mmCIF file of C-alpha atoms and ligand atoms in Angstrom:
data_model
loop_
_atom_site.group_PDB
_atom_site.id
_atom_site.type_symbol
_atom_site.label_atom_id
_atom_site.label_comp_id
_atom_site.label_asym_id
_atom_site.label_seq_id
_atom_site.Cartn_x
_atom_site.Cartn_y
_atom_site.Cartn_z
ATOM 1 C CA MET A 1 0.137 -0.077 0.189
ATOM 2 C CA GLU A 2 0.971 3.234 -0.947
ATOM 3 C CA TYR A 3 0.877 6.110 1.976
ATOM 4 C CA ARG A 4 0.891 9.999 1.304
ATOM 5 C CA LYS A 5 1.364 12.499 4.120
ATOM 6 C CA LEU A 6 -1.811 14.824 4.043
ATOM 7 C CA GLY A 7 -0.523 18.180 3.388
ATOM 8 C CA ASN A 8 1.395 19.505 6.377
ATOM 9 C CA THR A 9 -0.079 17.128 8.998
ATOM 10 C CA ASP A 10 1.568 14.080 10.130
ATOM 11 C CA LEU A 11 -1.378 11.860 8.855
ATOM 12 C CA ASN A 12 -0.099 9.275 6.315
ATOM 13 C CA VAL A 13 -3.094 8.245 4.535
ATOM 14 C CA SER A 14 -3.472 5.180 2.040
ATOM 15 C CA LEU A 15 -3.660 6.122 -1.452
ATOM 16 C CA ILE A 16 -7.204 4.622 -1.538
ATOM 17 C CA GLY A 17 -9.526 5.891 1.345
ATOM 18 C CA PHE A 18 -12.431 3.945 2.478
ATOM 19 C CA GLY A 19 -15.705 6.098 1.863
ATOM 20 C CA ALA A 20 -18.115 5.085 4.232
ATOM 21 C CA SER A 21 -21.098 6.681 3.023
ATOM 22 C CA PRO A 22 -22.656 3.534 1.588
ATOM 23 C CA LEU A 23 -22.499 2.191 5.150
ATOM 24 C CA GLY A 24 -25.265 4.276 5.709
ATOM 25 C CA ASN A 25 -27.306 2.919 2.492
ATOM 26 C CA ALA A 26 -26.404 6.091 0.416
ATOM 27 C CA PHE A 27 -26.448 4.287 -2.617
ATOM 28 C CA HIS A 28 -28.540 1.218 -2.017
ATOM 29 C CA VAL A 29 -29.593 -1.189 0.984
ATOM 30 C CA THR A 30 -26.240 -2.350 2.398
ATOM 31 C CA ASP A 31 -25.838 -5.601 4.316
ATOM 32 C CA PRO A 32 -24.260 -4.405 7.742
ATOM 33 C CA ALA A 33 -22.428 -8.004 8.261
ATOM 34 C CA GLU A 34 -20.988 -7.658 4.945
ATOM 35 C CA ALA A 35 -20.071 -4.017 5.296
ATOM 36 C CA THR A 36 -18.303 -4.974 8.485
ATOM 37 C CA ARG A 37 -16.107 -7.576 6.875
ATOM 38 C CA ALA A 38 -15.514 -4.969 4.155
ATOM 39 C CA VAL A 39 -13.972 -2.724 6.650
ATOM 40 C CA HIS A 40 -11.895 -5.469 8.249
ATOM 41 C CA LEU A 41 -10.589 -6.694 4.878
ATOM 42 C CA ALA A 42 -9.752 -3.059 3.881
ATOM 43 C CA ILE A 43 -7.617 -2.610 7.141
ATOM 44 C CA ASP A 44 -5.995 -6.036 7.003
ATOM 45 C CA HIS A 45 -4.775 -4.916 3.599
ATOM 46 C CA GLY A 46 -3.543 -1.519 4.435
ATOM 47 C CA ILE A 47 -6.401 0.920 3.833
ATOM 48 C CA ASN A 48 -5.834 3.140 6.704
ATOM 49 C CA PHE A 49 -8.132 6.199 5.714
ATOM 50 C CA PHE A 50 -11.779 6.066 6.615
ATOM 51 C CA ASP A 51 -14.106 9.006 5.845
ATOM 52 C CA VAL A 52 -17.662 9.156 7.113
ATOM 53 C CA SER A 53 -20.070 11.834 8.350
ATOM 54 C CA PRO A 54 -23.263 12.131 10.607
ATOM 55 C CA TYR A 55 -25.198 13.070 7.388
ATOM 56 C CA TYR A 56 -24.682 9.487 5.830
ATOM 57 C CA GLY A 57 -27.769 7.418 6.515
ATOM 58 C CA LEU A 58 -28.719 9.997 9.060
ATOM 59 C CA THR A 59 -26.364 8.814 11.425
ATOM 60 C CA LEU A 60 -26.477 5.093 10.348
ATOM 61 C CA ALA A 61 -23.028 5.250 8.557
ATOM 62 C CA GLU A 62 -21.381 6.350 11.814
ATOM 63 C CA GLU A 63 -23.060 3.848 13.984
ATOM 64 C CA ARG A 64 -22.062 1.046 11.655
ATOM 65 C CA LEU A 65 -18.534 2.236 11.033
ATOM 66 C CA GLY A 66 -17.805 2.569 14.730
ATOM 67 C CA LYS A 67 -19.089 -1.094 15.538
ATOM 68 C CA ALA A 68 -16.731 -2.178 12.703
ATOM 69 C CA LEU A 69 -14.078 -0.500 14.061
ATOM 70 C CA TYR A 70 -14.361 -1.749 17.511
ATOM 71 C CA GLY A 71 -10.835 -3.036 18.480
ATOM 72 C CA ARG A 72 -9.299 -1.749 15.255
ATOM 73 C CA ARG A 73 -9.465 2.164 16.160
ATOM 74 C CA ASP A 74 -5.967 2.618 16.705
ATOM 75 C CA ARG A 75 -5.026 1.097 13.022
ATOM 76 C CA VAL A 76 -7.147 3.836 11.322
ATOM 77 C CA ILE A 77 -7.149 7.362 10.409
ATOM 78 C CA LEU A 78 -10.448 8.571 11.232
ATOM 79 C CA ALA A 79 -12.419 11.340 9.350
ATOM 80 C CA THR A 80 -15.878 12.721 10.084
ATOM 81 C CA LYS A 81 -17.810 15.984 9.231
ATOM 82 C CA CYS A 82 -19.939 18.344 10.920
ATOM 83 C CA GLY A 83 -22.543 20.876 9.795
ATOM 84 C CA ARG A 84 -24.775 18.782 7.467
ATOM 85 C CA TYR A 85 -27.374 16.528 8.938
ATOM 86 C CA GLY A 86 -29.879 15.843 6.019
ATOM 87 C CA PRO A 87 -30.681 16.603 2.459
ATOM 88 C CA ASN A 88 -31.818 20.226 3.659
ATOM 89 C CA THR A 89 -30.672 20.337 7.217
ATOM 90 C CA PHE A 90 -27.420 22.417 7.736
ATOM 91 C CA ASP A 91 -26.133 24.277 10.978
ATOM 92 C CA PHE A 92 -22.746 25.425 11.002
ATOM 93 C CA SER A 93 -23.075 27.264 14.286
ATOM 94 C CA ALA A 94 -20.100 27.071 17.150
ATOM 95 C CA LYS A 95 -22.871 25.324 19.275
ATOM 96 C CA ARG A 96 -24.119 22.858 16.899
ATOM 97 C CA VAL A 97 -21.111 21.708 15.581
ATOM 98 C CA THR A 98 -19.390 21.358 19.032
ATOM 99 C CA ALA A 99 -22.310 19.197 20.094
ATOM 100 C CA SER A 100 -22.276 17.436 16.663
ATOM 101 C CA LEU A 101 -18.643 16.104 17.313
ATOM 102 C CA ASP A 102 -19.354 14.733 20.819
ATOM 103 C CA GLU A 103 -22.342 12.897 18.950
ATOM 104 C CA SER A 104 -19.835 11.532 16.452
ATOM 105 C CA LEU A 105 -17.432 10.241 19.026
ATOM 106 C CA ASN A 106 -20.330 8.423 20.832
ATOM 107 C CA ARG A 107 -21.306 6.653 17.608
ATOM 108 C CA LEU A 108 -17.976 5.946 16.523
ATOM 109 C CA GLY A 109 -17.075 4.508 19.889
ATOM 110 C CA THR A 110 -13.879 6.902 20.214
ATOM 111 C CA ASP A 111 -12.884 10.012 21.964
ATOM 112 C CA TYR A 112 -11.134 11.843 19.070
ATOM 113 C CA VAL A 113 -11.020 11.876 15.432
ATOM 114 C CA ASP A 114 -7.870 12.257 13.081
ATOM 115 C CA LEU A 115 -9.745 14.635 11.144
ATOM 116 C CA LEU A 116 -13.002 16.828 11.530
ATOM 117 C CA GLN A 117 -14.463 18.375 8.460
ATOM 118 C CA VAL A 118 -17.055 21.123 7.743
ATOM 119 C CA HIS A 119 -19.275 19.139 5.279
ATOM 120 C CA ASP A 120 -20.630 20.558 2.487
ATOM 121 C CA VAL A 121 -19.471 24.480 3.217
ATOM 122 C CA GLU A 122 -21.446 25.696 0.006
ATOM 123 C CA PHE A 123 -24.640 25.302 1.979
ATOM 124 C CA GLY A 124 -23.571 27.858 4.510
ATOM 125 C CA ASP A 125 -22.264 31.168 4.338
ATOM 126 C CA PHE A 126 -18.846 32.113 3.620
ATOM 127 C CA SER A 127 -18.375 34.472 6.716
ATOM 128 C CA GLN A 128 -19.758 32.260 9.105
ATOM 129 C CA ILE A 129 -17.797 29.107 8.151
ATOM 130 C CA VAL A 130 -14.555 31.318 8.268
ATOM 131 C CA GLU A 131 -15.445 33.508 11.089
ATOM 132 C CA GLU A 132 -17.316 31.006 13.749
ATOM 133 C CA THR A 133 -17.315 27.362 12.162
ATOM 134 C CA ILE A 134 -13.498 26.806 11.497
ATOM 135 C CA PRO A 135 -12.355 28.781 14.663
ATOM 136 C CA THR A 136 -14.737 26.332 16.648
ATOM 137 C CA LEU A 137 -13.171 23.289 14.926
ATOM 138 C CA ARG A 138 -9.805 24.938 16.086
ATOM 139 C CA GLU A 139 -10.909 24.916 19.468
ATOM 140 C CA LEU A 140 -11.926 21.342 19.267
ATOM 141 C CA GLN A 141 -8.799 20.484 18.092
ATOM 142 C CA ARG A 142 -7.057 22.412 21.003
ATOM 143 C CA LEU A 143 -9.261 20.127 23.355
ATOM 144 C CA GLY A 144 -7.973 17.168 21.795
ATOM 145 C CA LYS A 145 -11.231 15.726 20.218
ATOM 146 C CA ALA A 146 -9.853 16.225 16.755
ATOM 147 C CA ARG A 147 -6.379 16.058 15.621
ATOM 148 C CA TYR A 148 -6.735 18.004 12.540
ATOM 149 C CA ILE A 149 -9.444 20.156 10.517
ATOM 150 C CA GLY A 150 -10.750 20.699 6.999
ATOM 151 C CA VAL A 151 -13.401 21.703 4.725
ATOM 152 C CA THR A 152 -15.489 19.504 2.218
ATOM 153 C CA GLY A 153 -17.596 20.590 -0.742
ATOM 154 C CA TYR A 154 -18.386 20.564 -4.309
ATOM 155 C CA PRO A 155 -17.837 24.321 -5.722
ATOM 156 C CA LEU A 156 -13.982 24.580 -6.017
ATOM 157 C CA HIS A 157 -13.991 28.538 -6.139
ATOM 158 C CA MET A 158 -15.558 28.468 -2.526
ATOM 159 C CA LEU A 159 -13.370 25.820 -1.339
ATOM 160 C CA SER A 160 -10.106 27.764 -2.770
ATOM 161 C CA ARG A 161 -11.328 31.111 -1.097
ATOM 162 C CA ILE A 162 -12.009 29.340 2.398
ATOM 163 C CA ILE A 163 -8.544 27.917 2.601
ATOM 164 C CA GLU A 164 -7.133 31.117 1.374
ATOM 165 C CA ALA A 165 -8.974 33.088 4.137
ATOM 166 C CA VAL A 166 -8.484 30.920 7.002
ATOM 167 C CA SER A 167 -6.114 28.114 7.920
ATOM 168 C CA VAL A 168 -7.293 24.701 7.554
ATOM 169 C CA ASP A 169 -5.489 21.202 7.497
ATOM 170 C CA SER A 170 -7.158 19.664 4.654
ATOM 171 C CA VAL A 171 -9.635 20.126 1.847
ATOM 172 C CA LEU A 172 -12.092 17.505 0.191
ATOM 173 C CA SER A 173 -13.720 17.882 -3.164
ATOM 174 C CA TYR A 174 -16.035 15.419 -4.788
ATOM 175 C CA CYS A 175 -16.851 14.628 -8.451
ATOM 176 C CA ARG A 176 -14.202 17.071 -9.515
ATOM 177 C CA TYR A 177 -11.305 14.680 -10.613
ATOM 178 C CA ASN A 178 -11.910 11.455 -12.380
ATOM 179 C CA LEU A 179 -12.309 10.134 -16.145
ATOM 180 C CA MET A 180 -15.675 12.732 -16.355
ATOM 181 C CA ILE A 181 -13.993 15.949 -15.069
ATOM 182 C CA THR A 182 -10.635 17.186 -14.037
ATOM 183 C CA ASP A 183 -11.212 20.779 -12.948
ATOM 184 C CA MET A 184 -9.763 20.271 -9.542
ATOM 185 C CA ASP A 185 -6.532 20.520 -10.820
ATOM 186 C CA ASP A 186 -7.127 24.381 -12.379
ATOM 187 C CA ALA A 187 -9.381 25.676 -9.334
ATOM 188 C CA LEU A 188 -8.008 23.642 -6.122
ATOM 189 C CA ILE A 189 -4.910 22.018 -6.614
ATOM 190 C CA PRO A 190 -2.658 25.099 -7.173
ATOM 191 C CA VAL A 191 -3.972 27.183 -4.191
ATOM 192 C CA ALA A 192 -4.035 23.912 -1.939
ATOM 193 C CA LYS A 193 -0.387 23.173 -2.767
ATOM 194 C CA LYS A 194 0.853 26.910 -2.437
ATOM 195 C CA LEU A 195 -0.447 26.591 1.087
ATOM 196 C CA GLY A 196 0.277 23.181 1.996
ATOM 197 C CA VAL A 197 -3.247 21.997 2.533
ATOM 198 C CA GLY A 198 -3.646 18.164 2.227
ATOM 199 C CA THR A 199 -6.091 17.017 -0.680
ATOM 200 C CA ILE A 200 -8.449 14.302 -0.698
ATOM 201 C CA ASN A 201 -10.298 13.574 -3.766
ATOM 202 C CA ALA A 202 -13.681 11.913 -3.371
ATOM 203 C CA SER A 203 -15.967 10.203 -5.709
ATOM 204 C CA ALA A 204 -13.514 8.562 -8.011
ATOM 205 C CA LEU A 205 -16.720 6.684 -9.656
ATOM 206 C CA HIS A 206 -18.577 10.090 -10.004
ATOM 207 C CA MET A 207 -21.097 8.801 -7.419
ATOM 208 C CA GLY A 208 -21.855 5.620 -9.172
ATOM 209 C CA ILE A 209 -21.968 6.949 -12.859
ATOM 210 C CA LEU A 210 -18.797 4.823 -13.871
ATOM 211 C CA THR A 211 -20.137 1.662 -12.436
ATOM 212 C CA GLU A 212 -22.188 -1.224 -13.824
ATOM 213 C CA ARG A 213 -24.981 -0.300 -11.430
ATOM 214 C CA GLY A 214 -25.229 3.154 -12.516
ATOM 215 C CA ALA A 215 -26.228 6.437 -10.880
ATOM 216 C CA PRO A 216 -28.402 6.481 -7.852
ATOM 217 C CA ALA A 217 -31.877 8.254 -8.367
ATOM 218 C CA TRP A 218 -30.637 11.232 -6.381
ATOM 219 C CA HIS A 219 -27.679 11.872 -8.254
ATOM 220 C CA PRO A 220 -27.629 15.502 -9.111
ATOM 221 C CA ALA A 221 -25.870 15.017 -12.600
ATOM 222 C CA PRO A 222 -28.335 15.810 -15.667
ATOM 223 C CA ILE A 223 -29.328 13.135 -18.320
ATOM 224 C CA GLU A 224 -26.417 13.714 -20.635
ATOM 225 C CA VAL A 225 -23.887 12.919 -18.034
ATOM 226 C CA ARG A 226 -25.521 9.769 -16.853
ATOM 227 C CA GLN A 227 -25.951 8.462 -20.520
ATOM 228 C CA ALA A 228 -22.421 9.312 -21.124
ATOM 229 C CA GLY A 229 -21.448 7.065 -18.142
ATOM 230 C CA LYS A 230 -23.715 4.165 -19.733
ATOM 231 C CA ALA A 231 -22.122 4.318 -22.992
ATOM 232 C CA VAL A 232 -18.568 3.853 -21.185
ATOM 233 C CA VAL A 233 -19.625 0.879 -19.367
ATOM 234 C CA GLU A 234 -21.097 -0.737 -22.570
ATOM 235 C CA HIS A 235 -17.744 -0.056 -24.353
ATOM 236 C CA CYS A 236 -15.986 -1.426 -21.369
ATOM 237 C CA ASN A 237 -18.351 -4.628 -21.321
ATOM 238 C CA GLU A 238 -17.951 -5.198 -25.061
ATOM 239 C CA TYR A 239 -14.141 -5.347 -24.736
ATOM 240 C CA GLY A 240 -14.317 -7.377 -21.281
ATOM 241 C CA ILE A 241 -12.830 -4.419 -19.283
ATOM 242 C CA ASP A 242 -13.750 -3.397 -16.013
ATOM 243 C CA LEU A 243 -14.683 0.279 -15.966
ATOM 244 C CA ALA A 244 -14.274 1.106 -12.328
ATOM 245 C CA THR A 245 -10.684 -0.299 -12.682
ATOM 246 C CA ALA A 246 -9.805 2.203 -15.286
ATOM 247 C CA ALA A 247 -11.547 4.996 -13.572
ATOM 248 C CA LEU A 248 -9.706 4.425 -10.190
ATOM 249 C CA ARG A 249 -6.440 4.114 -11.929
ATOM 250 C CA PHE A 250 -6.768 7.349 -13.375
ATOM 251 C CA CYS A 251 -7.374 8.966 -9.979
ATOM 252 C CA PHE A 252 -4.721 7.102 -8.190
ATOM 253 C CA ASP A 253 -2.325 8.277 -10.932
ATOM 254 C CA HIS A 254 -2.852 11.981 -9.417
ATOM 255 C CA ALA A 255 0.461 13.208 -8.511
ATOM 256 C CA TYR A 256 -0.518 15.524 -5.379
ATOM 257 C CA VAL A 257 -3.750 14.162 -4.092
ATOM 258 C CA SER A 258 -3.015 12.256 -1.000
ATOM 259 C CA SER A 259 -6.207 9.756 -0.641
ATOM 260 C CA THR A 260 -8.693 8.948 -3.274
ATOM 261 C CA LEU A 261 -12.005 8.180 -1.712
ATOM 262 C CA VAL A 262 -14.029 5.195 -3.011
ATOM 263 C CA GLY A 263 -17.491 4.411 -1.642
ATOM 264 C CA MET A 264 -17.323 0.721 -0.433
ATOM 265 C CA SER A 265 -19.484 -1.675 1.425
ATOM 266 C CA THR A 266 -18.511 -4.930 0.203
ATOM 267 C CA THR A 267 -15.568 -7.300 0.418
ATOM 268 C CA ALA A 268 -15.867 -7.908 -3.631
ATOM 269 C CA HIS A 269 -15.398 -4.125 -3.932
ATOM 270 C CA VAL A 270 -12.772 -3.827 -1.657
ATOM 271 C CA GLU A 271 -10.904 -6.803 -3.088
ATOM 272 C CA THR A 272 -11.287 -5.407 -6.802
ATOM 273 C CA ASN A 273 -10.090 -1.784 -5.792
ATOM 274 C CA LEU A 274 -7.293 -3.043 -3.815
ATOM 275 C CA LYS A 275 -6.130 -4.762 -7.093
ATOM 276 C CA VAL A 276 -6.303 -1.425 -9.108
ATOM 277 C CA LEU A 277 -3.269 -0.428 -6.956
ATOM 278 C CA GLN A 278 -1.067 -3.055 -8.471
ATOM 279 C CA ALA A 279 -2.392 -2.276 -12.301
ATOM 280 C CA THR A 280 -0.981 0.208 -14.643
ATOM 281 C CA SER A 281 -3.117 2.518 -16.745
ATOM 282 C CA ASP A 282 -3.989 1.382 -20.263
ATOM 283 C CA PRO A 283 -3.360 4.614 -22.337
ATOM 284 C CA GLN A 284 -5.165 3.297 -25.409
ATOM 285 C CA LEU A 285 -8.287 2.586 -23.209
ATOM 286 C CA GLN A 286 -8.037 5.686 -21.306
ATOM 287 C CA GLU A 287 -8.115 7.609 -24.808
ATOM 288 C CA GLU A 288 -11.016 5.638 -26.114
ATOM 289 C CA LEU A 289 -13.028 6.622 -22.958
ATOM 290 C CA GLN A 290 -11.923 10.146 -23.240
ATOM 291 C CA ILE A 291 -13.450 10.396 -26.782
ATOM 292 C CA LEU A 292 -16.735 8.836 -25.593
ATOM 293 C CA LEU A 293 -16.715 11.311 -22.543
ATOM 294 C CA LYS A 294 -15.700 14.500 -24.556
ATOM 295 C CA PRO A 295 -19.140 15.980 -24.875
ATOM 296 C CA VAL A 296 -19.882 16.087 -21.037
ATOM 297 C CA PHE A 297 -16.290 16.646 -19.845
ATOM 298 C CA ASN A 298 -15.899 18.853 -17.219
ATOM 299 C CA TYR A 299 -19.727 19.232 -16.941
ATOM 300 C CA VAL A 300 -20.547 20.831 -13.312
ATOM 301 C CA TRP A 301 -23.993 21.372 -12.024
ATOM 302 C CA SER A 302 -24.940 23.689 -9.089
ATOM 303 C CA SER A 303 -24.862 22.969 -5.342
ATOM 304 C CA GLY A 304 -25.483 25.090 -2.167
ATOM 305 C CA LYS A 305 -26.653 28.365 -2.029
ATOM 306 C CA PRO A 306 -26.497 30.334 -5.449
ATOM 307 C CA GLU A 307 -23.731 32.989 -4.169
ATOM 308 C CA ASN A 308 -21.428 29.847 -3.363
ATOM 309 C CA SER A 309 -22.023 28.063 -6.664
ATOM 310 C CA ASP A 310 -19.325 27.936 -9.326
ATOM 311 C CA MET A 311 -20.788 28.708 -12.382
ATOM 312 C CA GLU A 312 -23.472 27.873 -14.850
ATOM 313 C CA CYS A 313 -24.037 24.418 -16.058
ATOM 314 C CA LEU A 314 -21.793 24.172 -19.098
ATOM 315 C CA ILE A 315 -20.990 21.295 -21.471
ATOM 316 C CA SER A 316 -17.871 22.010 -23.177
HETATM 317 P P1 NAD B 401 -17.948 6.843 -5.537
HETATM 318 O O1 NAD B 401 -17.758 7.504 -6.765
HETATM 319 O O2 NAD B 401 -16.825 6.286 -4.615
HETATM 320 O O3 NAD B 401 -18.991 5.769 -6.137
HETATM 321 C C1 NAD B 401 -19.495 4.798 -5.034
HETATM 322 C C2 NAD B 401 -20.701 3.862 -5.584
HETATM 323 O O4 NAD B 401 -19.363 3.039 -6.456
HETATM 324 C C3 NAD B 401 -21.140 3.034 -4.532
HETATM 325 O O5 NAD B 401 -22.272 2.356 -5.064
HETATM 326 C C4 NAD B 401 -20.232 1.625 -4.686
HETATM 327 O O6 NAD B 401 -20.812 0.543 -4.265
HETATM 328 C C5 NAD B 401 -19.460 1.469 -6.006
HETATM 329 N N1 NAD B 401 -18.401 1.058 -6.149
HETATM 330 C C6 NAD B 401 -17.207 0.858 -5.383
HETATM 331 N N2 NAD B 401 -16.206 0.285 -5.950
HETATM 332 C C7 NAD B 401 -16.742 -0.393 -7.176
HETATM 333 C C8 NAD B 401 -16.216 -1.372 -7.846
HETATM 334 N N3 NAD B 401 -15.237 -1.798 -7.984
HETATM 335 N N4 NAD B 401 -17.133 -1.612 -8.925
HETATM 336 C C9 NAD B 401 -18.504 -1.218 -9.203
HETATM 337 N N5 NAD B 401 -18.893 -0.476 -8.140
HETATM 338 C C10 NAD B 401 -18.070 0.023 -7.293
HETATM 339 O O7 NAD B 401 -19.071 7.857 -4.546
HETATM 340 P P2 NAD B 401 -18.956 8.263 -3.320
HETATM 341 O O8 NAD B 401 -19.200 7.134 -2.245
HETATM 342 O O9 NAD B 401 -19.849 9.351 -3.106
HETATM 343 O O10 NAD B 401 -17.567 9.118 -2.788
HETATM 344 C C11 NAD B 401 -16.768 8.291 -1.969
HETATM 345 C C12 NAD B 401 -16.578 8.659 -0.659
HETATM 346 O O11 NAD B 401 -16.166 10.021 -0.686
HETATM 347 C C13 NAD B 401 -17.866 8.727 0.339
HETATM 348 O O12 NAD B 401 -18.159 7.693 0.561
HETATM 349 C C14 NAD B 401 -17.627 9.973 1.085
HETATM 350 O O13 NAD B 401 -16.756 9.227 2.272
HETATM 351 C C15 NAD B 401 -16.806 10.801 0.329
HETATM 352 N N6 NAD B 401 -17.406 11.863 0.058
HETATM 353 C C16 NAD B 401 -17.571 13.066 0.522
HETATM 354 C C17 NAD B 401 -18.423 14.128 -0.046
HETATM 355 C C18 NAD B 401 -18.504 15.369 0.766
HETATM 356 O O14 NAD B 401 -17.788 15.410 1.877
HETATM 357 N N7 NAD B 401 -19.114 16.188 0.547
HETATM 358 C C19 NAD B 401 -19.029 14.042 -1.224
HETATM 359 C C20 NAD B 401 -19.137 12.950 -1.779
HETATM 360 C C21 NAD B 401 -18.044 11.901 -1.235
#
């Protein structure tokens, strides 16, 4: 397993991180016993970075992950979040995020997390996040309840503005760097690099679009993007190639990202995704996939408050 330092922290995270949102049935109903086996298998094969949130399954993912980590807590770097509690439920106040961390620690069965992140900053006010939420997280860090702090979200410009305005240890963006899109490299990585902020890339499979099963009903991408996903799945099936493997390899090859998070809840997916770490990318296949995806390449949708949104939806 390759480990990379997360920015200026002393956390050495595995190149593939375990995204635990599926433990809260984010994509489909997950079997908790199988999910526990998946967590154990991942740890036994060197995956040490786990990412969760009270939002995933409305606390179910944290509960299940906490149980699965029983007796294994010291073998993992554990990240959770605060500020988002439902599809339309947000509270970034000092009072709520302070209570939220205690609730998360209780569910996770631990007395500290390695990384506490503000979840989906675009649903908050820039000034509140910078002046109230992040200083509160620093205070929680001072109290020893979180070793490091970070921010997560979709709009890259807001994430960049925040990390320039206030000191954080990590930044997580999702659906902004994978086979379908690479604008994280233009709008976030240069700023993060300059500041030494650790970078986490989430949703290497574009939240299911780059899989055989396809996108869940709630996926925010428009029909053109979903259809392009289906087209690449068919192309890969025709040649007996596993699309998820090609998609993950593309993300693992990123030079600066410390960890790529992949949502997992089965031992089969953990096994497949671990094998990708040993594989090399196939330039001809990458080119074919890029041609198929070109009409929707770098497509973005809006997320959060209009003033925090990146830009109009564009098909380049
Ligand atoms: P993803 O792109 O990782 O896709 C997950 C889906 O792919 C799931 O349905 C999973 O079962 C499936 N999958 C995994 N491996 C597979 C394989 N080998 N073959 C076929 N299907 C496979 O999307 P994600 O789960 O949303 O992102 C990963 C993680 O990143 C999340 O679990 C979460 O921890 C984090 N994340 C954070 C934020 C945020 O903080 N705002 C947003 C998105 C994701």
